PDB file of C-alpha atoms in Angstrom:
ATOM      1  CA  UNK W   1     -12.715 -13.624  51.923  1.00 39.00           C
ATOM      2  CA  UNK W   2      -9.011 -14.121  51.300  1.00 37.00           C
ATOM      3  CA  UNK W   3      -9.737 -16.320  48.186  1.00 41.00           C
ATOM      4  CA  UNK W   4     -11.760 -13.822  46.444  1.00 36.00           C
ATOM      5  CA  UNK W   5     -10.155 -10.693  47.307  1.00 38.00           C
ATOM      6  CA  UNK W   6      -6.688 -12.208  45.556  1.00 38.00           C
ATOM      7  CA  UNK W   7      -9.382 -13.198  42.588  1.00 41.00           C
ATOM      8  CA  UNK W   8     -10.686  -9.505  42.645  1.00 40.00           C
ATOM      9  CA  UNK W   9      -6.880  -8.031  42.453  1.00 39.00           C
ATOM     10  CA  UNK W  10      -5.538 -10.774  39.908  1.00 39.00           C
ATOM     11  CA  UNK W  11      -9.056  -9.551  37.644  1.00 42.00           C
ATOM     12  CA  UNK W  12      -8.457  -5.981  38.103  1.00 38.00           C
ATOM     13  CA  UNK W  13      -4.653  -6.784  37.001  1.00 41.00           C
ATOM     14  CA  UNK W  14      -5.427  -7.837  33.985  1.00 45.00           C
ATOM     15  CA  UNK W  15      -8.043  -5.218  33.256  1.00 41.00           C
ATOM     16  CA  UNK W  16      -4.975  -2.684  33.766  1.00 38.00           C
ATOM     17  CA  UNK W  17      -2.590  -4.533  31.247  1.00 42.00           C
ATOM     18  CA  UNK W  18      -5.654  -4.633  28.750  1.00 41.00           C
ATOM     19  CA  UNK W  19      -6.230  -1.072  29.128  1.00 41.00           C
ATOM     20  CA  UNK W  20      -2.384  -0.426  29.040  1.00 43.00           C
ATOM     21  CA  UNK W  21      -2.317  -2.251  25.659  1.00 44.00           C
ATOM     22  CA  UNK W  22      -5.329  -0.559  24.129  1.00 49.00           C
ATOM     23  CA  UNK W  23      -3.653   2.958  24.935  1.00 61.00           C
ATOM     24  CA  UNK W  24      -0.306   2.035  23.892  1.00 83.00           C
ATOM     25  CA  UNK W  25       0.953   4.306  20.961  1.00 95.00           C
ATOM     26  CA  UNK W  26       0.375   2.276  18.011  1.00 98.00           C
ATOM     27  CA  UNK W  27       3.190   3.354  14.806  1.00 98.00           C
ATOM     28  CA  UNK W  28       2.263   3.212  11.554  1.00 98.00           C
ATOM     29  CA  UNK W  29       4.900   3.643   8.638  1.00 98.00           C
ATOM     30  CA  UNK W  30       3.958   4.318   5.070  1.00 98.00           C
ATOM     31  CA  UNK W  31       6.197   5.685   2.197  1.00 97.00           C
ATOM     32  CA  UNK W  32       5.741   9.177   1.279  1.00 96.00           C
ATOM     33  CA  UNK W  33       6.797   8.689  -2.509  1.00 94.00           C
ATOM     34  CA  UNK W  34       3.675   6.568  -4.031  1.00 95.00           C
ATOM     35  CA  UNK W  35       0.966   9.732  -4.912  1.00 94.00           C
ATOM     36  CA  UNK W  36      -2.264   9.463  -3.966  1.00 96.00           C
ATOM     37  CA  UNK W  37      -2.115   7.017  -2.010  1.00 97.00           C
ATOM     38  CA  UNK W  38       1.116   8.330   0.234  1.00 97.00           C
ATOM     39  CA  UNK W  39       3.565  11.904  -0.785  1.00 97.00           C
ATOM     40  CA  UNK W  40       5.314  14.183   1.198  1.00 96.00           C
ATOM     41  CA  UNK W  41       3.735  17.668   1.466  1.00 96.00           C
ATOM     42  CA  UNK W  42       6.091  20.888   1.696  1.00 96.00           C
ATOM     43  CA  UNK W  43       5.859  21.185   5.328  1.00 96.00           C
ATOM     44  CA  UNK W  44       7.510  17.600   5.458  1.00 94.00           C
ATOM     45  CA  UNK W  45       4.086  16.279   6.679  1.00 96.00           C
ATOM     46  CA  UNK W  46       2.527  12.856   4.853  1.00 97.00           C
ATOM     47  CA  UNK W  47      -0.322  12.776   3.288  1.00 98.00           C
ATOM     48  CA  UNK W  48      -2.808  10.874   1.222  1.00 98.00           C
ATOM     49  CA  UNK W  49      -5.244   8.001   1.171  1.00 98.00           C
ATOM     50  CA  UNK W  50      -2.948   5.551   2.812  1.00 98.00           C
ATOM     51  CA  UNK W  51      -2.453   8.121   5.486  1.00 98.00           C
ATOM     52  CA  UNK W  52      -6.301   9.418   5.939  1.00 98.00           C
ATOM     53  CA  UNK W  53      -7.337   5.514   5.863  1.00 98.00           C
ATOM     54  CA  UNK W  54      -4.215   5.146   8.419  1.00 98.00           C
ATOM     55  CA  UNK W  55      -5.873   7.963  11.159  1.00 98.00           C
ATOM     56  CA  UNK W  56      -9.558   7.350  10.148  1.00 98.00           C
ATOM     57  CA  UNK W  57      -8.633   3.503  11.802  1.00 98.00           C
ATOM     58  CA  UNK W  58      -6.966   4.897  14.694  1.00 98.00           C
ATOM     59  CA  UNK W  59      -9.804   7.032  15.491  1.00 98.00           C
ATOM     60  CA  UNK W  60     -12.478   4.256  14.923  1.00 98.00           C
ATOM     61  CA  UNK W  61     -10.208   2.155  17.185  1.00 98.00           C
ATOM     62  CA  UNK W  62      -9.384   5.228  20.060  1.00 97.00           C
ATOM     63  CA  UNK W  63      -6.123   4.519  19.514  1.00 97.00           C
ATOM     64  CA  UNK W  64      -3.359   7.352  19.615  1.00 97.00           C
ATOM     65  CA  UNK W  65      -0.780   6.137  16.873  1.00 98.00           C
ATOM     66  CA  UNK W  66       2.148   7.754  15.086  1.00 98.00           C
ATOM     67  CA  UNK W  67       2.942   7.785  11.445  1.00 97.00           C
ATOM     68  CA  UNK W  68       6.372   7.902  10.365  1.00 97.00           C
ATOM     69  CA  UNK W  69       7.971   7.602   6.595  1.00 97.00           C
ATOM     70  CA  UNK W  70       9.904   4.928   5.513  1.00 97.00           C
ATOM     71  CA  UNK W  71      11.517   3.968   2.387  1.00 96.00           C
ATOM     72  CA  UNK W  72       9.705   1.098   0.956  1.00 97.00           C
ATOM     73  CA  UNK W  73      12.947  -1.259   0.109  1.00 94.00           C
ATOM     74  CA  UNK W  74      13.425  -1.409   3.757  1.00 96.00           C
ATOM     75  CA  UNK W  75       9.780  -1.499   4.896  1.00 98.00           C
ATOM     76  CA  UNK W  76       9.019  -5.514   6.281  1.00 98.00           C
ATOM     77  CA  UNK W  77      12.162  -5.445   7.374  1.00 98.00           C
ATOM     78  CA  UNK W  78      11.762  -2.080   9.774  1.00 98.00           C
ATOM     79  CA  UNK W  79       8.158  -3.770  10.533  1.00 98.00           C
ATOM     80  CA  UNK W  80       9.912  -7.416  11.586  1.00 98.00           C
ATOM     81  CA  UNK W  81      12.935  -5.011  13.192  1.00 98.00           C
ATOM     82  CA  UNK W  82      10.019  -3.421  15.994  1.00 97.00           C
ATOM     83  CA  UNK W  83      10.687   0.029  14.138  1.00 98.00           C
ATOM     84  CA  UNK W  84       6.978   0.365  14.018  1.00 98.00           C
ATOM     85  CA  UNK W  85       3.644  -1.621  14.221  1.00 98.00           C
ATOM     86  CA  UNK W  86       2.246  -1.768  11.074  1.00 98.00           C
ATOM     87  CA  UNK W  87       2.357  -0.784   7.475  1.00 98.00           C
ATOM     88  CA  UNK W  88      -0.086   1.226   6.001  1.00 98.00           C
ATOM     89  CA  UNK W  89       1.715   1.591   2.246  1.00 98.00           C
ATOM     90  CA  UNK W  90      -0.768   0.556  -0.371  1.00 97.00           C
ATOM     91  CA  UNK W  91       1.181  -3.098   0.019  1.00 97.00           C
ATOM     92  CA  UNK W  92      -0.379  -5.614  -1.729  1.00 96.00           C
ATOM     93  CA  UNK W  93      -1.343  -8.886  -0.103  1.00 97.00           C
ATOM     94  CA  UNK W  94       1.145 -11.718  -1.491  1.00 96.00           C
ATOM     95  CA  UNK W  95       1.833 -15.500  -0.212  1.00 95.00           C
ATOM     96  CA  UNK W  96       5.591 -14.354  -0.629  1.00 95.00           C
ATOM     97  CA  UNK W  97       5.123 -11.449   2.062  1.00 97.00           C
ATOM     98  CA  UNK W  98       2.808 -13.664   4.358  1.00 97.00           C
ATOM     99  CA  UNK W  99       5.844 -16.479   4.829  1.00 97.00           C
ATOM    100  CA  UNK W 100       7.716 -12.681   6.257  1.00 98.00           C
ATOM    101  CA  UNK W 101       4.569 -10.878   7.691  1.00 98.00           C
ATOM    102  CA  UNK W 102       1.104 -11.160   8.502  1.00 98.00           C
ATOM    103  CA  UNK W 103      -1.691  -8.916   6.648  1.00 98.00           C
ATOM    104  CA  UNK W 104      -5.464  -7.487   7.510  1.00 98.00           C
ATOM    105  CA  UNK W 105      -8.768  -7.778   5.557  1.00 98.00           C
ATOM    106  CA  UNK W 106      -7.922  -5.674   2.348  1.00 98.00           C
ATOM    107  CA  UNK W 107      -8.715  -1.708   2.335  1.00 98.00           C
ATOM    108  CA  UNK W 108      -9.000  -1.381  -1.472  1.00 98.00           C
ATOM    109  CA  UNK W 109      -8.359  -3.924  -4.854  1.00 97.00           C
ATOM    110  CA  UNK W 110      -6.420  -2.585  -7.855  1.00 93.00           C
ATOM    111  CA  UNK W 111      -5.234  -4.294 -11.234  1.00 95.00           C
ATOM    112  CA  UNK W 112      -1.778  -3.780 -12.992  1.00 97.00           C
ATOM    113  CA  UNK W 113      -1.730  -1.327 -15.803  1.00 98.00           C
ATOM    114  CA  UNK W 114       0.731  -0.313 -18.556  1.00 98.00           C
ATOM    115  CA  UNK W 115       1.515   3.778 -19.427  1.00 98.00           C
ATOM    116  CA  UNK W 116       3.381   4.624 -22.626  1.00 98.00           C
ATOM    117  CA  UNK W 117       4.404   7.531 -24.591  1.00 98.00           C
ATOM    118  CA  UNK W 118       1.826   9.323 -25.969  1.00 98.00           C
ATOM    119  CA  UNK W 119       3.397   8.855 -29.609  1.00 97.00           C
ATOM    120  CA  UNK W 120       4.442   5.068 -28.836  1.00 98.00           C
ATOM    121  CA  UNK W 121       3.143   2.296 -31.614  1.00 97.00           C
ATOM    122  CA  UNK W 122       2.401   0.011 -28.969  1.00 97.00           C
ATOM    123  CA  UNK W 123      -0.925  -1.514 -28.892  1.00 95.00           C
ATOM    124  CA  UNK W 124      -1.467  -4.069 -26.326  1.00 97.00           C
ATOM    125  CA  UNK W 125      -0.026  -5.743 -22.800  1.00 98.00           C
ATOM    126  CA  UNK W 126       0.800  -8.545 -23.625  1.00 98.00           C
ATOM    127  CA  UNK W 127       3.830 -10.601 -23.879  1.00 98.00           C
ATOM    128  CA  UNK W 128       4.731 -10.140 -27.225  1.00 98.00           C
ATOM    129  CA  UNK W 129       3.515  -6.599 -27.179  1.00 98.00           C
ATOM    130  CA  UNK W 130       6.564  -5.726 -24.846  1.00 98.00           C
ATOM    131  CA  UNK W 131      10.093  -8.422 -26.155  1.00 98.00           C
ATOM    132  CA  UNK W 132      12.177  -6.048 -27.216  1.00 98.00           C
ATOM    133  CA  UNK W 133      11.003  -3.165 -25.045  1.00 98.00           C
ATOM    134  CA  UNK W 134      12.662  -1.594 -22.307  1.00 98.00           C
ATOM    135  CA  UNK W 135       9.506  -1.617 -19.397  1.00 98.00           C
ATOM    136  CA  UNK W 136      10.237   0.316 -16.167  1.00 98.00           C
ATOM    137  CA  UNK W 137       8.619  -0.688 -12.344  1.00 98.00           C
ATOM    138  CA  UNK W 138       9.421   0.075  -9.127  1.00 97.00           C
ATOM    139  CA  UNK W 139      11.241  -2.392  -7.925  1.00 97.00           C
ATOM    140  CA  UNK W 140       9.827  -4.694  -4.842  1.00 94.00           C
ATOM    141  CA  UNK W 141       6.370  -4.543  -6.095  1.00 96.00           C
ATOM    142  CA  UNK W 142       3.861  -6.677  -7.415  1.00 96.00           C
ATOM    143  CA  UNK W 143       4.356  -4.785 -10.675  1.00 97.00           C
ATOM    144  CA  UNK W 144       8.271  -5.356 -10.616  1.00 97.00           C
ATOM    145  CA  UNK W 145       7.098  -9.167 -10.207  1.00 97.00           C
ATOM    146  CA  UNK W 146       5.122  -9.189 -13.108  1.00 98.00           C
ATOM    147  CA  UNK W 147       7.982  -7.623 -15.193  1.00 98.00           C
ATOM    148  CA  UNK W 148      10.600 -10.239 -14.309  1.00 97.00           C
ATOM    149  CA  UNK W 149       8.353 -12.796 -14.544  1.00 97.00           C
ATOM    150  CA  UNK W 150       6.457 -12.583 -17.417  1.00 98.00           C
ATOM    151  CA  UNK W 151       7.796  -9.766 -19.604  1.00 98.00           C
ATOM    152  CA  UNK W 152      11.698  -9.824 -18.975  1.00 98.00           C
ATOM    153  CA  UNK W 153      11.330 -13.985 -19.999  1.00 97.00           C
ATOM    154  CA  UNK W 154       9.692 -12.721 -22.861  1.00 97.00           C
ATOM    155  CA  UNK W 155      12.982 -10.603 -24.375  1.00 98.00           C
ATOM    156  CA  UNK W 156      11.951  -7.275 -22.425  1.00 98.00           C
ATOM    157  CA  UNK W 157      14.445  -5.418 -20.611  1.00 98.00           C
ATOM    158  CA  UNK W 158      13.542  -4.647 -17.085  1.00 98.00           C
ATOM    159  CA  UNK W 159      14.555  -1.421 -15.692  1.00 98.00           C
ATOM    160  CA  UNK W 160      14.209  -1.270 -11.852  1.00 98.00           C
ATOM    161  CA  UNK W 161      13.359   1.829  -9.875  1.00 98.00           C
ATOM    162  CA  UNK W 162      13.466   2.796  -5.849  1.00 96.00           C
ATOM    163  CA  UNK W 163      10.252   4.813  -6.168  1.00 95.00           C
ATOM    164  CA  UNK W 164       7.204   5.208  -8.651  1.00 95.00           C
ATOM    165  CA  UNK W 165       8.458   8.732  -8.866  1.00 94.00           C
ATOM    166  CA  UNK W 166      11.714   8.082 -10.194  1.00 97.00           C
ATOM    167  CA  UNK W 167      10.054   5.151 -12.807  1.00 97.00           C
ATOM    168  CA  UNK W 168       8.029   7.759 -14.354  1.00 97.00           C
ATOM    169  CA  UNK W 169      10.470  10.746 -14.516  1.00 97.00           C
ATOM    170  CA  UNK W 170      12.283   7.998 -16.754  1.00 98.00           C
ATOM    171  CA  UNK W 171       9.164   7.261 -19.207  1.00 98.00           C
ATOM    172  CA  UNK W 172       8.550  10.966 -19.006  1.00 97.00           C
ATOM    173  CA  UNK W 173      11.643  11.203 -20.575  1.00 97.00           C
ATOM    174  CA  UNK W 174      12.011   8.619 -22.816  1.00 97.00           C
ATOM    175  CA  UNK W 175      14.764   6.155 -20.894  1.00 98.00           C
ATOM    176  CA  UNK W 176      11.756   3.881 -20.820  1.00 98.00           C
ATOM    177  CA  UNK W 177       9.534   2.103 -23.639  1.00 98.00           C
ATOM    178  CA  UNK W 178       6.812   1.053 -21.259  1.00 98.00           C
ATOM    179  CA  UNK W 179       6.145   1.327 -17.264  1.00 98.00           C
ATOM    180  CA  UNK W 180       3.917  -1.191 -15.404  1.00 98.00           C
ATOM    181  CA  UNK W 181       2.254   0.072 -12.414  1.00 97.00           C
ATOM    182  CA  UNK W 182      -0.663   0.273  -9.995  1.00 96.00           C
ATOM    183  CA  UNK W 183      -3.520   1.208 -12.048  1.00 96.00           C
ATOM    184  CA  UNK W 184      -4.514   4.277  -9.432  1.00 95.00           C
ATOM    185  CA  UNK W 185      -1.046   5.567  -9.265  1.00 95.00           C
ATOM    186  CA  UNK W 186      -0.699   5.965 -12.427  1.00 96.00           C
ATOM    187  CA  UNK W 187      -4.105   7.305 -13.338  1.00 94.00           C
ATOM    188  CA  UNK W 188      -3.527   9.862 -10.757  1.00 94.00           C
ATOM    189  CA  UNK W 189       0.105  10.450 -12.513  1.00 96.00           C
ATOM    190  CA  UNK W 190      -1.795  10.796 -15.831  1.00 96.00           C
ATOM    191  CA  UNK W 191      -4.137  13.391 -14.858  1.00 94.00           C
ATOM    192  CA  UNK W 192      -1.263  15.453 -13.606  1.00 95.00           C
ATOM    193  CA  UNK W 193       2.346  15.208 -14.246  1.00 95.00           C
ATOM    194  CA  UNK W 194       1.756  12.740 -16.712  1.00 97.00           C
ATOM    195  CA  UNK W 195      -0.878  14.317 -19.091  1.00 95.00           C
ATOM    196  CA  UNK W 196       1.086  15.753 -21.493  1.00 97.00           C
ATOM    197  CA  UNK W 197       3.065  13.009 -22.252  1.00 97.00           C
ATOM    198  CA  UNK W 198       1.625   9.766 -21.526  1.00 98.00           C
ATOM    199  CA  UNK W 199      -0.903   7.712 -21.779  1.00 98.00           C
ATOM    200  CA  UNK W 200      -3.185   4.533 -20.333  1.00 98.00           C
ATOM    201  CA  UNK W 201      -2.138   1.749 -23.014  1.00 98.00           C
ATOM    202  CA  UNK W 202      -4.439  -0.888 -20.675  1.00 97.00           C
ATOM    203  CA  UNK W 203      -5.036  -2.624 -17.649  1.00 97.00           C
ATOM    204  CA  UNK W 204      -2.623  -5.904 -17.192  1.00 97.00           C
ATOM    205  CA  UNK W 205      -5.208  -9.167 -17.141  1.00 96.00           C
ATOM    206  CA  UNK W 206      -5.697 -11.145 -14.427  1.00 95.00           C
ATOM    207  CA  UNK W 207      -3.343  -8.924 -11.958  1.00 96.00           C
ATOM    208  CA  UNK W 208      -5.810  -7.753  -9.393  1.00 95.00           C
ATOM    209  CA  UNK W 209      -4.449  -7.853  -5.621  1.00 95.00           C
ATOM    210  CA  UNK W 210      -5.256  -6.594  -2.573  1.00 97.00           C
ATOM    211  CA  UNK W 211      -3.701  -3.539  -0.250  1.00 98.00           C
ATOM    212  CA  UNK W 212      -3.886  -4.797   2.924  1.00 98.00           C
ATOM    213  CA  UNK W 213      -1.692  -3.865   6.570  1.00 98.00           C
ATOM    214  CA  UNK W 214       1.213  -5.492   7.273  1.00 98.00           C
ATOM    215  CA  UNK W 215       1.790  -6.624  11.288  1.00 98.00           C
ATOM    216  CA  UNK W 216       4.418  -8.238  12.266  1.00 98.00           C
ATOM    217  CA  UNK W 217       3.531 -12.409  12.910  1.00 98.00           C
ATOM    218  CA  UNK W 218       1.746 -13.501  15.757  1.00 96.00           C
ATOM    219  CA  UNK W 219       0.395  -9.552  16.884  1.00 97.00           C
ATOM    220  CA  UNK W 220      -3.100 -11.190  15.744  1.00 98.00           C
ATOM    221  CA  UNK W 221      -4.873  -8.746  18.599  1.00 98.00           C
ATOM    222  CA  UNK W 222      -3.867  -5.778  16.867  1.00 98.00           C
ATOM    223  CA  UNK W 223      -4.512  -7.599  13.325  1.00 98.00           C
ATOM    224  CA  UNK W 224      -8.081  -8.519  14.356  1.00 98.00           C
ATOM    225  CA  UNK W 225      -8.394  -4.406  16.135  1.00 98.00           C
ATOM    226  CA  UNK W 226      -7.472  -3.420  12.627  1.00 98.00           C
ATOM    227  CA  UNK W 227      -9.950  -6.177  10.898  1.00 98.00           C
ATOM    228  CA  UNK W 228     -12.912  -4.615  13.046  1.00 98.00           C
ATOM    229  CA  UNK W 229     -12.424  -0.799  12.038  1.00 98.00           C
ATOM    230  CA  UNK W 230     -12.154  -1.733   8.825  1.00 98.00           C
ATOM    231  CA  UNK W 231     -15.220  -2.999   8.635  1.00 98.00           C
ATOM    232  CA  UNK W 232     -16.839  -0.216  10.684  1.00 98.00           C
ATOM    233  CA  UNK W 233     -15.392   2.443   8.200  1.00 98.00           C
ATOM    234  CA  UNK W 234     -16.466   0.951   5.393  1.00 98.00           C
ATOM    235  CA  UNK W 235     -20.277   0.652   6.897  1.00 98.00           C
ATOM    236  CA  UNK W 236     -20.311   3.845   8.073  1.00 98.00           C
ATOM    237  CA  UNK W 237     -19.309   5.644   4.695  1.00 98.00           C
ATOM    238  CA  UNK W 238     -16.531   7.323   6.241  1.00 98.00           C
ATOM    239  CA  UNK W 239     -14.410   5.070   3.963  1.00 98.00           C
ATOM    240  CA  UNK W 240     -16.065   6.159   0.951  1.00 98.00           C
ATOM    241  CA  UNK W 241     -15.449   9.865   1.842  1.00 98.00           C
ATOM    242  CA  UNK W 242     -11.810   9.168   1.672  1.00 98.00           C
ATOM    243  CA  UNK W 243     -11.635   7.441  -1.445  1.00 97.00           C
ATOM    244  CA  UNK W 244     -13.964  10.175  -3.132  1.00 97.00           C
ATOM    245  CA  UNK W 245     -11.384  12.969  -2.165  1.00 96.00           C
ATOM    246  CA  UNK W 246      -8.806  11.005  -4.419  1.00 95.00           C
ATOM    247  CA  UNK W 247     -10.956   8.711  -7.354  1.00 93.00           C
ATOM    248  CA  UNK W 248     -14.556   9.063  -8.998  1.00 90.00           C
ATOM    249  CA  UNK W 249     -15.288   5.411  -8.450  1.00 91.00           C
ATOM    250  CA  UNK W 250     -15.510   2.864  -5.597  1.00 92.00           C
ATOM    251  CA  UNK W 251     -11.408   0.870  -5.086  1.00 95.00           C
ATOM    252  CA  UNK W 252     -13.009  -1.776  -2.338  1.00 95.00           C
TER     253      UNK W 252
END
């Protein structure tokens, strides 16, 4: 009996530390300064699709988890730092952040697109559209990579910006020729604080990425717990419900 009574206790062990893991508080940052997606509400709460994507997860996974703000400059290195579990920020998927951080299945697809001045005599995207332009992005994004990369070597002037926010106020006011962004952000900017002075010049071509959650390497259980209720919110319309509180048309 010996043998399989220190069998039983060794099993029921482990089934303890499994439990103990699947009730462990998981943390979830985000940035609070990228509307609709993440913004601070008066009350100093977060909100938006990043966040109701964020606790409609934790509650297809029973998980109890926390979401705290952070700024986004410092956000895979707070992740890699054990300051939290997991980014849930609109962060696109890119081979540069995988060599830092691992990523889930996507949660929604978005191209690049370029805002101007209502009155502005620009007419197109591309290149040559922008050398001699001044074209704002916030900076550490896949639109701020874009900028450097294609416009700034050809004779644009980059201007860099901590937050979308702060990019915008600047085309709002005229510091800026041109701002490259996240095609929903700025939509959503258009239709509100945006409307009467900007508008949708086009969508950049051939810039479509992914928004996916970043987990620090090697925590492939909670990657894969994350992987799963995706999947289950997107069958089960619940993911739809979200994105139909924030856009008339279908971001998966």
């Amino acid at each position: 009996m010996r043998p399989f009574v220190c069998a039983a206790v060794v099993a029921l062990l482990g089934l303890t530390h499994l439990a103990s893991a699947q009730e462990q508080v998981i943390r979830i940052a985000t940035e609070g300064a990228y509307p609709p997606f993440n913004y601070m509400q008066p009350d100093g709460s977060i909100a938006g699709l990043d966040v109701d994507i964020a606790n409609a997860l934790c509650a297809e996974m029973k998980a109890e988890c926390t979401i705290v703000a952070q700024d986004w400059d410092g956000m895979i290195p707070a992740l890699m730092a054990n300051k939290f579990d997991a980014v849930i920020a609109s962060m696109s998927i890119t081979e540069e952040r995988k060599l830092q951080v691992d990523f889930s299945d996507k949660y929604y697809t978005t191209p690049l697109a370029v805002v101007v001045p209502k009155d502005s005599a620009l007419s197109g995207v591309g290149v040559e559209d922008m050398k001699g332009k001044t074209v704002g992005a916030q900076a550490a994004t896949t639109q701020a990579n874009y900028a450097d990369d294609v416009y700034a070597k050809g004779g644009a002037e980059v201007k860099m910006y901590p937050t979308q926010d702060e990019a915008a106020t600047d085309l709002q006011n005229g510091r800026v020729d041109a701002l490259i962004s996240d095609k929903f952000v700025v939509v959503d900017w258009l239709n509100k604080a945006g409307k009467d002075c900007c508008r949708l010049l086009g969508d950049v071509p051939e810039t479509e990425t992914e928004a996916g959650i970043a987990i620090r390497k090697g925590d492939d259980a909670l990657r894969e717990r994350f992987n799963t209720a995706i999947k289950a919110i997107v069958a089960d319309g619940t993911y739809g419900k979200i994105v139909g509180k924030y856009f008339p048309f279908d971001i998966y």
